[in-house]
Tab-separated table of C-alpha atoms in Angstrom:
chain	number	residue	atom	x	y	z
A	17	MET	CA	63.103	134.443	115.503
A	18	ASP	CA	65.185	131.515	116.968
A	19	ASN	CA	65.930	130.895	120.681
A	20	SER	CA	69.548	133.094	120.402
A	21	LYS	CA	66.886	135.768	121.472
A	22	ILE	CA	67.025	134.936	125.059
A	23	GLY	CA	70.703	133.480	124.800
A	24	HIS	CA	72.282	136.786	125.025
A	25	HIS	CA	72.626	137.712	128.616
A	26	ILE	CA	75.736	138.443	130.426
A	27	SER	CA	74.694	136.442	133.251
A	28	GLY	CA	74.346	132.731	132.622
A	29	GLN	CA	72.055	132.496	135.429
A	30	PHE	CA	69.586	134.615	134.028
A	31	ASN	CA	69.718	132.777	131.006
A	32	LYS	CA	69.125	129.631	132.845
A	33	GLU	CA	66.410	131.307	135.033
A	34	LEU	CA	64.279	131.971	131.560
A	35	GLU	CA	65.016	128.699	129.985
A	36	ASP	CA	63.631	127.072	133.103
A	37	ILE	CA	60.460	129.125	133.113
A	38	ARG	CA	59.768	128.397	129.430
A	39	ASN	CA	60.378	124.466	129.827
A	40	LYS	CA	57.983	124.882	132.693
A	41	VAL	CA	55.372	126.360	130.682
A	42	LEU	CA	55.463	123.939	127.949
A	43	ALA	CA	55.513	121.237	130.644
A	44	MET	CA	52.324	122.757	132.077
A	45	GLY	CA	51.063	122.953	128.425
A	46	GLY	CA	51.563	119.233	128.346
A	47	VAL	CA	49.537	118.599	131.229
A	48	VAL	CA	46.744	120.510	130.058
A	49	GLU	CA	46.785	118.932	126.492
A	50	GLN	CA	46.386	115.614	128.207
A	51	GLN	CA	43.633	116.699	130.181
A	52	ILE	CA	41.591	118.058	127.156
A	53	GLU	CA	42.180	114.593	125.486
A	54	TYR	CA	41.366	112.528	128.189
A	55	ALA	CA	38.161	114.623	129.029
A	56	ILE	CA	37.037	114.216	125.659
A	57	ARG	CA	37.792	110.533	125.436
A	58	SER	CA	35.741	110.302	129.124
A	59	PHE	CA	33.062	112.018	127.632
A	60	THR	CA	32.379	109.883	124.369
A	61	THR	CA	33.569	106.665	125.757
A	62	ASN	CA	31.716	106.756	129.475
A	63	ASP	CA	35.059	106.263	131.201
A	64	THR	CA	34.680	107.655	134.610
A	65	GLU	CA	37.993	106.592	135.796
A	66	LEU	CA	39.682	108.847	133.124
A	67	ALA	CA	37.525	111.611	134.002
A	68	GLU	CA	38.316	111.544	137.437
A	69	LEU	CA	42.044	111.858	136.573
A	70	VAL	CA	41.280	114.997	134.706
A	71	ILE	CA	39.919	116.610	137.596
A	72	LYS	CA	42.973	115.380	139.822
A	73	GLN	CA	45.327	116.821	137.028
A	74	ASP	CA	43.681	120.039	137.554
A	75	ASN	CA	45.314	120.182	140.917
A	76	GLN	CA	48.386	119.776	139.387
A	77	VAL	CA	48.059	122.527	136.702
A	78	ASP	CA	47.022	124.593	139.518
A	79	ALA	CA	50.123	124.291	141.591
A	80	MET	CA	52.100	124.665	138.408
A	81	GLU	CA	51.024	128.058	137.643
A	82	MET	CA	51.198	129.424	140.979
A	83	GLU	CA	54.957	127.984	140.745
A	84	ILE	CA	55.679	129.492	137.480
A	85	ASP	CA	53.483	132.916	138.769
A	86	LEU	CA	56.008	133.029	141.508
A	87	GLU	CA	59.161	132.572	139.690
A	88	CYS	CA	58.248	135.294	137.250
A	89	THR	CA	57.419	137.865	139.942
A	90	GLN	CA	60.806	136.900	141.708
A	91	ILE	CA	62.706	137.351	138.515
A	92	LEU	CA	60.944	140.719	137.750
A	93	ALA	CA	62.043	141.797	141.397
A	94	LEU	CA	65.443	140.685	141.256
A	95	ARG	CA	66.443	141.086	137.519
A	96	GLN	CA	64.557	143.992	136.626
A	97	PRO	CA	64.300	142.715	132.881
A	98	ALA	CA	63.939	145.124	130.017
A	99	ALA	CA	62.792	144.841	126.362
A	100	PHE	CA	62.200	141.111	125.294
A	101	ASP	CA	62.821	139.616	128.604
A	102	LEU	CA	60.348	141.691	130.181
A	103	ARG	CA	57.895	140.921	127.322
A	104	LEU	CA	58.581	137.182	127.586
A	105	LEU	CA	57.995	137.061	131.415
A	106	LEU	CA	54.759	139.211	130.862
A	107	THR	CA	53.695	137.155	127.937
A	108	VAL	CA	54.449	133.747	130.233
A	109	LEU	CA	52.283	135.399	133.269
A	110	LYS	CA	49.315	135.863	130.501
A	111	ILE	CA	49.979	132.068	129.048
A	112	ILE	CA	49.693	130.475	132.140
A	113	ASN	CA	46.568	132.085	133.087
A	114	GLU	CA	44.980	130.982	129.822
A	115	LEU	CA	46.219	127.771	130.358
A	116	GLU	CA	44.855	127.282	133.959
A	117	ILE	CA	41.568	128.540	132.500
A	118	VAL	CA	41.746	125.901	129.668
A	119	GLY	CA	42.816	123.101	132.581
A	120	ASP	CA	39.133	124.372	134.598
A	121	LEU	CA	37.490	123.940	131.043
A	122	ALA	CA	38.708	120.500	130.924
A	123	GLU	CA	37.975	119.291	134.308
A	124	ARG	CA	34.347	120.988	133.491
A	125	ILE	CA	33.898	118.623	130.305
A	126	ALA	CA	35.240	115.638	132.825
A	127	LYS	CA	32.329	116.493	135.420
A	128	MET	CA	29.759	116.294	132.300
A	129	ALA	CA	31.357	113.157	131.347
A	130	ILE	CA	30.692	111.534	134.994
A	131	GLN	CA	27.149	113.165	135.174
A	132	VAL	CA	26.408	111.476	131.549
A	133	SER	CA	27.753	108.147	132.602
A	134	GLU	CA	25.304	108.202	135.827
A	135	ASN	CA	22.474	108.375	133.427
A	136	ASP	CA	23.901	106.056	131.292
A	137	SER	CA	22.736	108.093	128.653
A	138	ARG	CA	23.912	108.575	124.964
A	139	ILE	CA	24.607	111.406	122.845
A	140	ASP	CA	24.305	110.954	118.936
A	141	GLN	CA	26.731	113.689	118.215
A	142	TYR	CA	29.833	112.225	119.718
A	143	TYR	CA	31.568	112.013	116.290
A	144	GLU	CA	30.825	115.642	115.506
A	145	ILE	CA	32.087	116.622	119.054
A	146	GLN	CA	35.134	114.535	118.592
A	147	HIS	CA	36.140	116.246	115.170
A	148	MET	CA	35.546	119.646	116.829
A	149	ALA	CA	37.864	118.621	119.894
A	150	GLU	CA	40.690	117.735	117.270
A	151	LEU	CA	40.313	121.242	115.789
A	152	VAL	CA	40.660	122.642	119.191
A	153	GLN	CA	43.457	120.505	120.331
A	154	GLU	CA	45.597	121.171	117.173
A	155	MET	CA	45.105	125.255	117.793
A	156	LEU	CA	45.944	124.706	121.406
A	157	HIS	CA	49.143	122.411	120.282
A	158	GLY	CA	50.239	125.099	117.418
A	159	ALA	CA	49.957	127.861	119.966
A	160	LEU	CA	52.173	126.136	122.664
A	161	ASP	CA	54.514	125.195	119.764
A	162	GLY	CA	54.670	128.723	118.799
A	163	PHE	CA	56.080	129.644	122.321
A	164	ALA	CA	58.531	126.925	122.348
A	165	ARG	CA	59.900	128.263	119.295
A	166	LEU	CA	59.367	131.980	120.071
A	167	SER	CA	57.768	132.215	116.465
A	168	ILE	CA	54.595	133.600	115.293
A	169	ASP	CA	54.694	132.016	111.954
A	170	GLU	CA	51.603	129.908	112.365
A	171	VAL	CA	49.474	132.276	114.439
A	172	SER	CA	47.419	133.349	111.418
A	173	THR	CA	46.510	130.074	110.745
A	174	ILE	CA	45.509	128.961	114.347
A	175	ILE	CA	43.159	131.978	114.643
A	176	ASN	CA	41.735	131.454	111.243
A	177	GLN	CA	40.925	127.862	112.421
A	178	ASP	CA	38.824	129.256	115.131
A	179	ASP	CA	35.888	130.491	112.570
A	180	SER	CA	35.729	126.680	111.573
A	181	VAL	CA	35.666	125.834	115.416
A	182	ASP	CA	32.777	128.237	115.644
A	183	ARG	CA	30.716	127.019	112.940
A	184	GLU	CA	30.911	123.516	114.241
A	185	TYR	CA	29.960	124.851	117.870
A	186	ALA	CA	27.073	126.526	116.038
A	187	SER	CA	26.080	123.242	113.964
A	188	ILE	CA	26.459	120.932	117.111
A	189	VAL	CA	24.542	123.194	119.629
A	190	ARG	CA	21.285	123.411	116.453
A	191	GLN	CA	21.558	119.412	116.679
A	192	LEU	CA	21.310	119.441	120.142
A	193	ILE	CA	18.612	121.595	120.523
A	194	THR	CA	16.474	119.607	117.728
A	195	HIS	CA	17.317	116.440	119.901
A	196	MET	CA	15.750	118.165	122.920
A	197	MET	CA	12.761	119.520	121.234
A	198	GLU	CA	12.157	116.036	119.764
A	199	ASP	CA	12.346	114.408	123.168
A	200	PRO	CA	11.983	116.339	126.155
A	201	ARG	CA	13.452	113.539	128.513
A	202	ASN	CA	16.694	114.401	126.523
A	203	ILE	CA	16.876	117.813	128.155
A	204	THR	CA	18.997	116.986	130.809
A	205	ARG	CA	21.743	114.885	129.188
A	206	THR	CA	21.896	116.809	126.228
A	207	LEU	CA	22.706	120.043	128.422
A	208	ASN	CA	25.332	118.328	129.649
A	209	ALA	CA	26.566	117.765	126.105
A	210	LEU	CA	25.534	121.647	125.334
A	211	TRP	CA	28.006	122.913	128.218
A	212	SER	CA	30.684	120.303	127.014
A	213	VAL	CA	31.138	121.973	123.335
A	214	ARG	CA	30.659	125.244	124.834
A	215	ALA	CA	33.864	124.578	126.773
A	216	LEU	CA	35.638	123.159	123.757
A	217	GLU	CA	34.393	126.560	121.919
A	218	ARG	CA	35.761	128.519	124.881
A	219	ILE	CA	39.495	126.181	124.500
A	220	GLY	CA	39.734	127.437	120.679
A	221	ASP	CA	38.990	131.117	122.218
A	222	HIS	CA	41.778	130.757	124.488
A	223	SER	CA	44.152	128.994	121.947
A	224	CYS	CA	43.462	132.202	120.211
A	225	TYR	CA	44.401	134.609	123.303
A	226	ILE	CA	47.739	132.844	123.557
A	227	CYS	CA	48.380	133.487	119.931
A	228	LYS	CA	47.857	136.988	120.498
A	229	HIS	CA	50.053	137.115	123.313
A	230	LEU	CA	52.817	135.570	121.540
A	231	ILE	CA	52.347	138.464	118.993
A	232	PHE	CA	53.180	140.748	121.862
A	233	MET	CA	56.044	138.963	122.899
A	234	VAL	CA	57.776	138.926	119.415
A	235	LYS	CA	56.527	142.280	118.289
A	236	GLY	CA	56.245	144.362	121.170
A	237	GLU	CA	52.480	145.484	120.312
A	238	ASP	CA	49.066	144.551	122.035
A	239	VAL	CA	47.134	143.060	119.376
A	240	ARG	CA	44.198	141.613	121.473
A	241	HIS	CA	41.487	143.521	120.169
A	242	LEU	CA	42.351	143.897	116.481
A	243	SER	CA	39.985	142.687	113.819
A	244	PRO	CA	41.481	139.650	111.824
A	245	LYS	CA	42.809	141.725	108.830
A	246	GLU	CA	44.591	144.271	111.021
A	247	LEU	CA	45.677	141.675	112.653
A	248	GLU	CA	47.268	139.874	109.460
A	249	GLN	CA	48.994	142.834	108.612
A	250	LYS	CA	50.778	143.401	112.220
A	251	ILE	CA	51.851	139.793	111.943
A	252	LYS	CA	53.232	140.015	108.237
A	253	ALA	CA	54.937	143.724	109.174
B	30	MET	CA	46.313	149.501	154.818
B	31	ASP	CA	45.809	153.028	154.014
B	32	ASN	CA	46.951	154.774	150.702
B	33	SER	CA	50.299	156.257	152.546
B	34	LYS	CA	51.695	152.783	151.074
B	35	ILE	CA	51.897	154.016	147.730
B	36	GLY	CA	52.966	157.710	148.645
B	37	HIS	CA	56.501	156.802	149.702
B	38	HIS	CA	58.331	157.572	146.832
B	39	ILE	CA	61.273	159.929	146.244
B	40	SER	CA	60.250	160.400	142.743
B	41	GLY	CA	56.640	162.158	143.119
B	42	GLN	CA	56.632	161.516	139.153
B	43	PHE	CA	56.164	157.667	139.954
B	44	ASN	CA	53.428	158.298	142.811
B	45	LYS	CA	51.704	160.123	139.992
B	46	GLU	CA	51.819	157.226	137.528
B	47	LEU	CA	50.944	154.628	140.127
B	48	GLU	CA	47.810	157.213	141.364
B	49	ASP	CA	47.119	157.347	137.554
B	50	ILE	CA	46.875	153.834	136.812
B	51	ARG	CA	44.737	152.896	139.792
B	52	ASN	CA	42.299	155.741	138.813
B	53	LYS	CA	42.184	154.141	135.545
B	54	VAL	CA	41.204	150.848	136.628
B	55	LEU	CA	38.436	152.247	138.904
B	56	ALA	CA	37.335	153.985	135.808
B	57	MET	CA	37.358	150.789	133.902
B	58	GLY	CA	35.653	148.820	136.759
B	59	GLY	CA	32.923	151.837	136.597
B	60	VAL	CA	32.337	151.223	132.855
B	61	VAL	CA	32.026	147.235	133.670
B	62	GLU	CA	29.760	147.886	136.628
B	63	GLN	CA	27.393	149.891	134.068
B	64	GLN	CA	27.457	147.144	131.652
B	65	ILE	CA	26.217	144.481	134.040
B	66	GLU	CA	23.377	146.799	135.135
B	67	TYR	CA	22.447	147.890	131.869
B	68	ALA	CA	22.716	144.287	130.499
B	69	ILE	CA	20.449	143.078	133.037
B	70	ARG	CA	17.906	145.703	132.901
B	71	SER	CA	17.867	145.005	128.997
B	72	PHE	CA	17.503	141.367	129.503
B	73	THR	CA	14.574	141.787	131.910
B	74	THR	CA	12.895	144.718	130.086
B	75	ASN	CA	13.398	143.828	126.320
B	76	ASP	CA	15.195	147.179	126.321
B	77	THR	CA	17.443	146.360	122.977
B	78	GLU	CA	18.856	149.965	122.489
B	79	LEU	CA	20.209	149.588	126.165
B	80	ALA	CA	21.609	146.223	125.241
B	81	GLU	CA	23.061	147.807	121.934
B	82	LEU	CA	24.761	150.534	124.291
B	83	VAL	CA	26.467	147.476	126.311
B	84	ILE	CA	27.794	145.916	123.311
B	85	LYS	CA	29.238	149.372	122.241
B	86	GLN	CA	30.626	149.822	125.975
B	87	ASP	CA	32.782	146.777	125.068
B	88	ASN	CA	34.975	148.478	122.873
B	89	GLN	CA	35.395	151.222	125.465
B	90	VAL	CA	36.449	148.536	128.184
B	91	ASP	CA	38.872	146.908	125.445
B	92	ALA	CA	40.742	150.400	124.819
B	93	MET	CA	40.855	151.000	128.628
B	94	GLU	CA	42.424	147.404	129.196
B	95	MET	CA	44.930	147.951	126.459
B	96	GLU	CA	46.010	151.679	127.654
B	97	ILE	CA	46.343	150.516	131.413
B	98	ASP	CA	48.191	147.362	130.280
B	99	LEU	CA	50.778	149.437	128.081
B	100	GLU	CA	51.200	151.635	131.111
B	101	CYS	CA	52.216	148.930	133.318
B	102	THR	CA	54.409	147.492	130.787
B	103	GLN	CA	56.158	150.878	130.557
B	104	ILE	CA	56.292	151.572	134.175
B	105	LEU	CA	57.822	147.861	134.741
B	106	ALA	CA	60.424	148.958	132.372
B	107	LEU	CA	61.359	152.360	133.487
B	108	ARG	CA	61.078	152.160	136.871
B	109	GLN	CA	61.568	148.644	137.666
B	110	PRO	CA	59.967	148.367	140.779
B	111	ALA	CA	60.189	146.089	143.749
B	112	ALA	CA	58.177	144.919	146.712
B	113	PHE	CA	54.481	146.516	147.235
B	114	ASP	CA	54.914	148.590	144.047
B	115	LEU	CA	55.701	145.726	141.887
B	116	ARG	CA	52.844	143.618	143.346
B	117	LEU	CA	50.477	146.549	142.714
B	118	LEU	CA	51.399	146.571	138.926
B	119	LEU	CA	51.288	142.774	138.579
B	120	THR	CA	47.870	142.929	140.620
B	121	VAL	CA	46.540	145.720	138.214
B	122	LEU	CA	47.434	143.555	135.067
B	123	LYS	CA	45.518	140.512	136.671
B	124	ILE	CA	42.406	142.634	137.829
B	125	ILE	CA	42.319	144.356	134.256
B	126	ASN	CA	42.024	140.927	132.835
B	127	GLU	CA	39.132	139.926	134.963
B	128	LEU	CA	37.433	143.022	134.175
B	129	GLU	CA	37.693	142.467	130.520
B	130	ILE	CA	36.300	139.297	131.044
B	131	VAL	CA	33.435	140.468	133.043
B	132	GLY	CA	32.577	143.188	130.118
B	133	ASP	CA	32.735	140.300	127.751
B	134	LEU	CA	30.235	138.486	129.938
B	135	ALA	CA	28.090	141.329	130.599
B	136	GLU	CA	28.043	141.988	126.552
B	137	ARG	CA	27.329	138.155	126.147
B	138	ILE	CA	24.205	138.828	128.362
B	139	ALA	CA	22.899	141.718	126.120
B	140	LYS	CA	23.640	139.956	123.055
B	141	MET	CA	20.931	137.335	124.272
B	142	ALA	CA	18.509	140.233	125.615
B	143	ILE	CA	18.513	141.181	121.809
B	144	GLN	CA	17.720	137.864	120.556
B	145	VAL	CA	15.030	137.150	123.545
B	146	SER	CA	13.340	140.659	122.450
B	147	GLU	CA	13.404	139.514	118.589
B	148	ASN	CA	11.431	136.027	119.846
B	149	ASP	CA	9.311	138.355	121.956
B	150	SER	CA	9.392	135.750	124.536
B	151	ARG	CA	9.161	135.958	128.286
B	152	ILE	CA	11.002	134.256	130.682
B	153	ASP	CA	9.234	133.454	134.221
B	154	GLN	CA	12.247	133.522	136.222
B	155	TYR	CA	13.151	137.342	135.875
B	156	TYR	CA	12.811	138.228	139.510
B	157	GLU	CA	15.218	135.587	140.626
B	158	ILE	CA	17.742	136.379	137.449
B	159	GLN	CA	17.330	139.808	138.686
B	160	HIS	CA	18.424	138.952	142.587
B	161	MET	CA	21.079	136.790	141.376
B	162	ALA	CA	22.538	139.769	139.456
B	163	GLU	CA	22.227	142.028	142.267
B	164	LEU	CA	24.224	139.506	144.398
B	165	VAL	CA	26.931	139.619	141.830
B	166	GLN	CA	26.613	143.356	141.493
B	167	GLU	CA	27.349	143.742	144.899
B	168	MET	CA	30.210	141.421	144.899
B	169	LEU	CA	32.114	143.144	142.094
B	170	HIS	CA	31.398	146.408	143.837
B	171	GLY	CA	33.225	145.395	146.902
B	172	ALA	CA	36.176	143.923	145.014
B	173	LEU	CA	36.699	147.132	143.343
B	174	ASP	CA	36.235	149.122	146.487
B	175	GLY	CA	38.976	146.720	148.114
B	176	PHE	CA	40.961	147.758	145.284
B	177	ALA	CA	40.302	151.349	145.835
B	178	ARG	CA	41.116	151.475	149.321
B	179	LEU	CA	43.745	148.533	148.990
B	180	SER	CA	42.109	146.950	151.555
B	181	ILE	CA	41.270	143.139	152.033
B	182	ASP	CA	38.923	143.610	155.135
B	183	GLU	CA	36.043	142.495	152.789
B	184	VAL	CA	37.270	140.056	150.637
B	185	SER	CA	36.475	137.126	152.697
B	186	THR	CA	32.589	138.380	152.606
B	187	ILE	CA	32.786	138.829	149.272
B	188	ILE	CA	34.170	135.405	148.384
B	189	ASN	CA	31.663	133.691	150.668
B	190	GLN	CA	28.619	135.500	149.126
B	191	ASP	CA	29.588	133.338	145.900
B	192	ASP	CA	28.395	130.466	147.674
B	193	SER	CA	24.573	132.044	147.805
B	194	VAL	CA	25.341	132.919	143.737
B	195	ASP	CA	25.648	129.270	143.175
B	196	ARG	CA	23.036	128.230	145.267
B	197	GLU	CA	20.539	130.859	143.460
B	198	TYR	CA	22.242	129.659	140.141
B	199	ALA	CA	21.560	125.824	140.626
B	200	SER	CA	17.970	126.642	141.630
B	201	ILE	CA	17.303	129.038	138.482
B	202	VAL	CA	18.668	126.291	136.309
B	203	ARG	CA	16.755	123.687	137.772
B	204	GLN	CA	13.457	125.824	137.287
B	205	LEU	CA	14.527	126.803	133.560
B	206	ILE	CA	15.209	122.897	132.654
B	207	THR	CA	11.753	122.227	134.321
B	208	HIS	CA	10.525	125.151	132.068
B	209	MET	CA	11.978	123.515	128.929
B	210	MET	CA	10.576	119.683	129.774
B	211	GLU	CA	7.256	121.470	130.464
B	212	ASP	CA	7.118	122.686	126.794
B	213	PRO	CA	9.815	122.117	124.185
B	214	ARG	CA	8.613	125.485	122.400
B	215	ASN	CA	10.244	127.010	125.132
B	216	ILE	CA	13.949	125.518	124.656
B	217	THR	CA	15.439	128.168	122.475
B	218	ARG	CA	14.511	131.221	124.560
B	219	THR	CA	14.821	129.353	127.698
B	220	LEU	CA	18.439	128.499	126.574
B	221	ASN	CA	19.172	132.235	126.265
B	222	ALA	CA	18.273	132.671	129.649
B	223	LEU	CA	20.303	129.830	130.547
B	224	TRP	CA	23.535	131.583	129.149
B	225	SER	CA	22.512	134.785	130.516
B	226	VAL	CA	22.469	133.242	134.348
B	227	ARG	CA	25.901	131.378	133.468
B	228	ALA	CA	27.301	134.591	132.614
B	229	LEU	CA	26.336	135.852	135.837
B	230	GLU	CA	27.602	132.993	137.732
B	231	ARG	CA	30.765	133.501	136.303
B	232	ILE	CA	30.964	137.333	137.076
B	233	GLY	CA	30.138	136.228	140.289
B	234	ASP	CA	33.579	134.053	140.132
B	235	HIS	CA	35.577	136.793	138.454
B	236	SER	CA	34.772	138.894	141.588
B	237	CYS	CA	36.158	136.526	143.710
B	238	TYR	CA	39.239	136.311	141.373
B	239	ILE	CA	39.793	139.829	141.800
B	240	CYS	CA	39.714	139.671	145.442
B	241	LYS	CA	42.327	137.040	145.229
B	242	HIS	CA	44.669	139.114	143.316
B	243	LEU	CA	44.152	141.590	146.269
B	244	ILE	CA	45.180	139.363	148.677
B	245	PHE	CA	48.481	138.586	146.670
B	246	MET	CA	48.737	142.532	146.304
B	247	VAL	CA	48.514	143.244	150.220
B	248	LYS	CA	50.030	140.261	151.520
B	249	GLY	CA	52.463	139.068	148.985
B	250	GLU	CA	50.989	135.494	148.790
B	251	ASP	CA	49.171	133.733	146.091
B	252	VAL	CA	45.961	132.288	147.484
B	253	ARG	CA	44.392	131.445	144.216
B	254	HIS	CA	43.836	127.801	144.830
B	255	LEU	CA	43.375	127.698	148.499
B	256	SER	CA	40.046	126.350	150.005
B	257	PRO	CA	37.877	128.651	152.107
B	258	LYS	CA	39.179	127.703	155.521
B	259	GLU	CA	42.812	128.333	154.411
B	260	LEU	CA	42.039	131.538	152.867
B	261	GLU	CA	40.623	132.833	155.788
B	262	GLN	CA	43.406	132.202	158.094
B	263	LYS	CA	45.809	133.484	155.324
B	264	ILE	CA	43.551	136.980	155.523
B	265	LYS	CA	43.678	136.844	159.275
B	266	ALA	CA	47.399	136.370	159.385
């Protein structure tokens, strides 16, 4: 699907409003992507200044969500859109909710980074966590890219990637538990790492949810609770 | 506010549709409340059959969410509602999303209950967890009650209750960490308890989010990211 889909309104003003909302969602997504990037970097390098920045950025993300939410509500009230436009607006409301949650999760990682740095502690699994973070970042970026292009061509790939994330998550958790058992003095700091990888795993899930919202937007069908196989069929149909 | 607010439409059919949606949200809330009840009971009594039931109920909750979501979308498309009706429908979309997440969290507790029972392990903090669960259940029940009565009279009380939940959560986590340190063989099973109380704490948060959605519905203002003090002023205004 190309962007001409939202360029068909007689009212040029309405076009402008929808375009404006899409740009704002992408801008919000950009800030959230940066939050994840910085949160992981602060966690792996003990950079508390960067972690503080992530926490500040969360206010910006919250404000962006409220602004977009209000604009969508106003357009729904004034323009009374139907068909694709209605789905676009309802999808935007859902996507910004997911992004806000992802921002909160990045903030949680940043807070853990600050706690870890206070204890001056090191976790051995930084390399693995870094790799899992990269996978998750790719997923979110792909999902936002799909929204930018109003395209669901890549959503299967992104949703399948979540299996790799889950496997890496399980492996890191096992390593961290072993770490705790070997030396109980590690428990508190290792729990911080555990909460952080848990947050990363959740970001992967929310990236999948964004993909599923995109399918609703493009196809008009709610696929949130389908099995991976059913989902594949819907996308191809 | 009384229910006459949604009884003012010239179209009796539209009234019926809105009433129908509200009843379905409350029915969905009822199932989710039962899920929490059963999940906690299965966790504290090692009742795996009850835990399996919670997991099955999650499919029901997912189906209810999809049905209500579709009905809201159709009403938005066909009736093009404005003012309070529009806010009611947008609020329903948000509340069912919160309820679906709460259902997932209850399911997670049920899964932990099954794991704990397999290890035939006991956690000493059952009494504290039980008490925290009761608080959280009260919060969700109050939030759903506010939706049923289209009233925000109790939302301040519910949101303030979340502080007690957070305090109990922090206290239980401290106890569980001590427990792990004392005997590293406890780590795996204690982590299950840790994830479960974490899920309870999240249910408290989502009950607060429902309250904030109610304020939007009644007052028409987005209060999600206000401080508790600012929130209090908005509710009274």
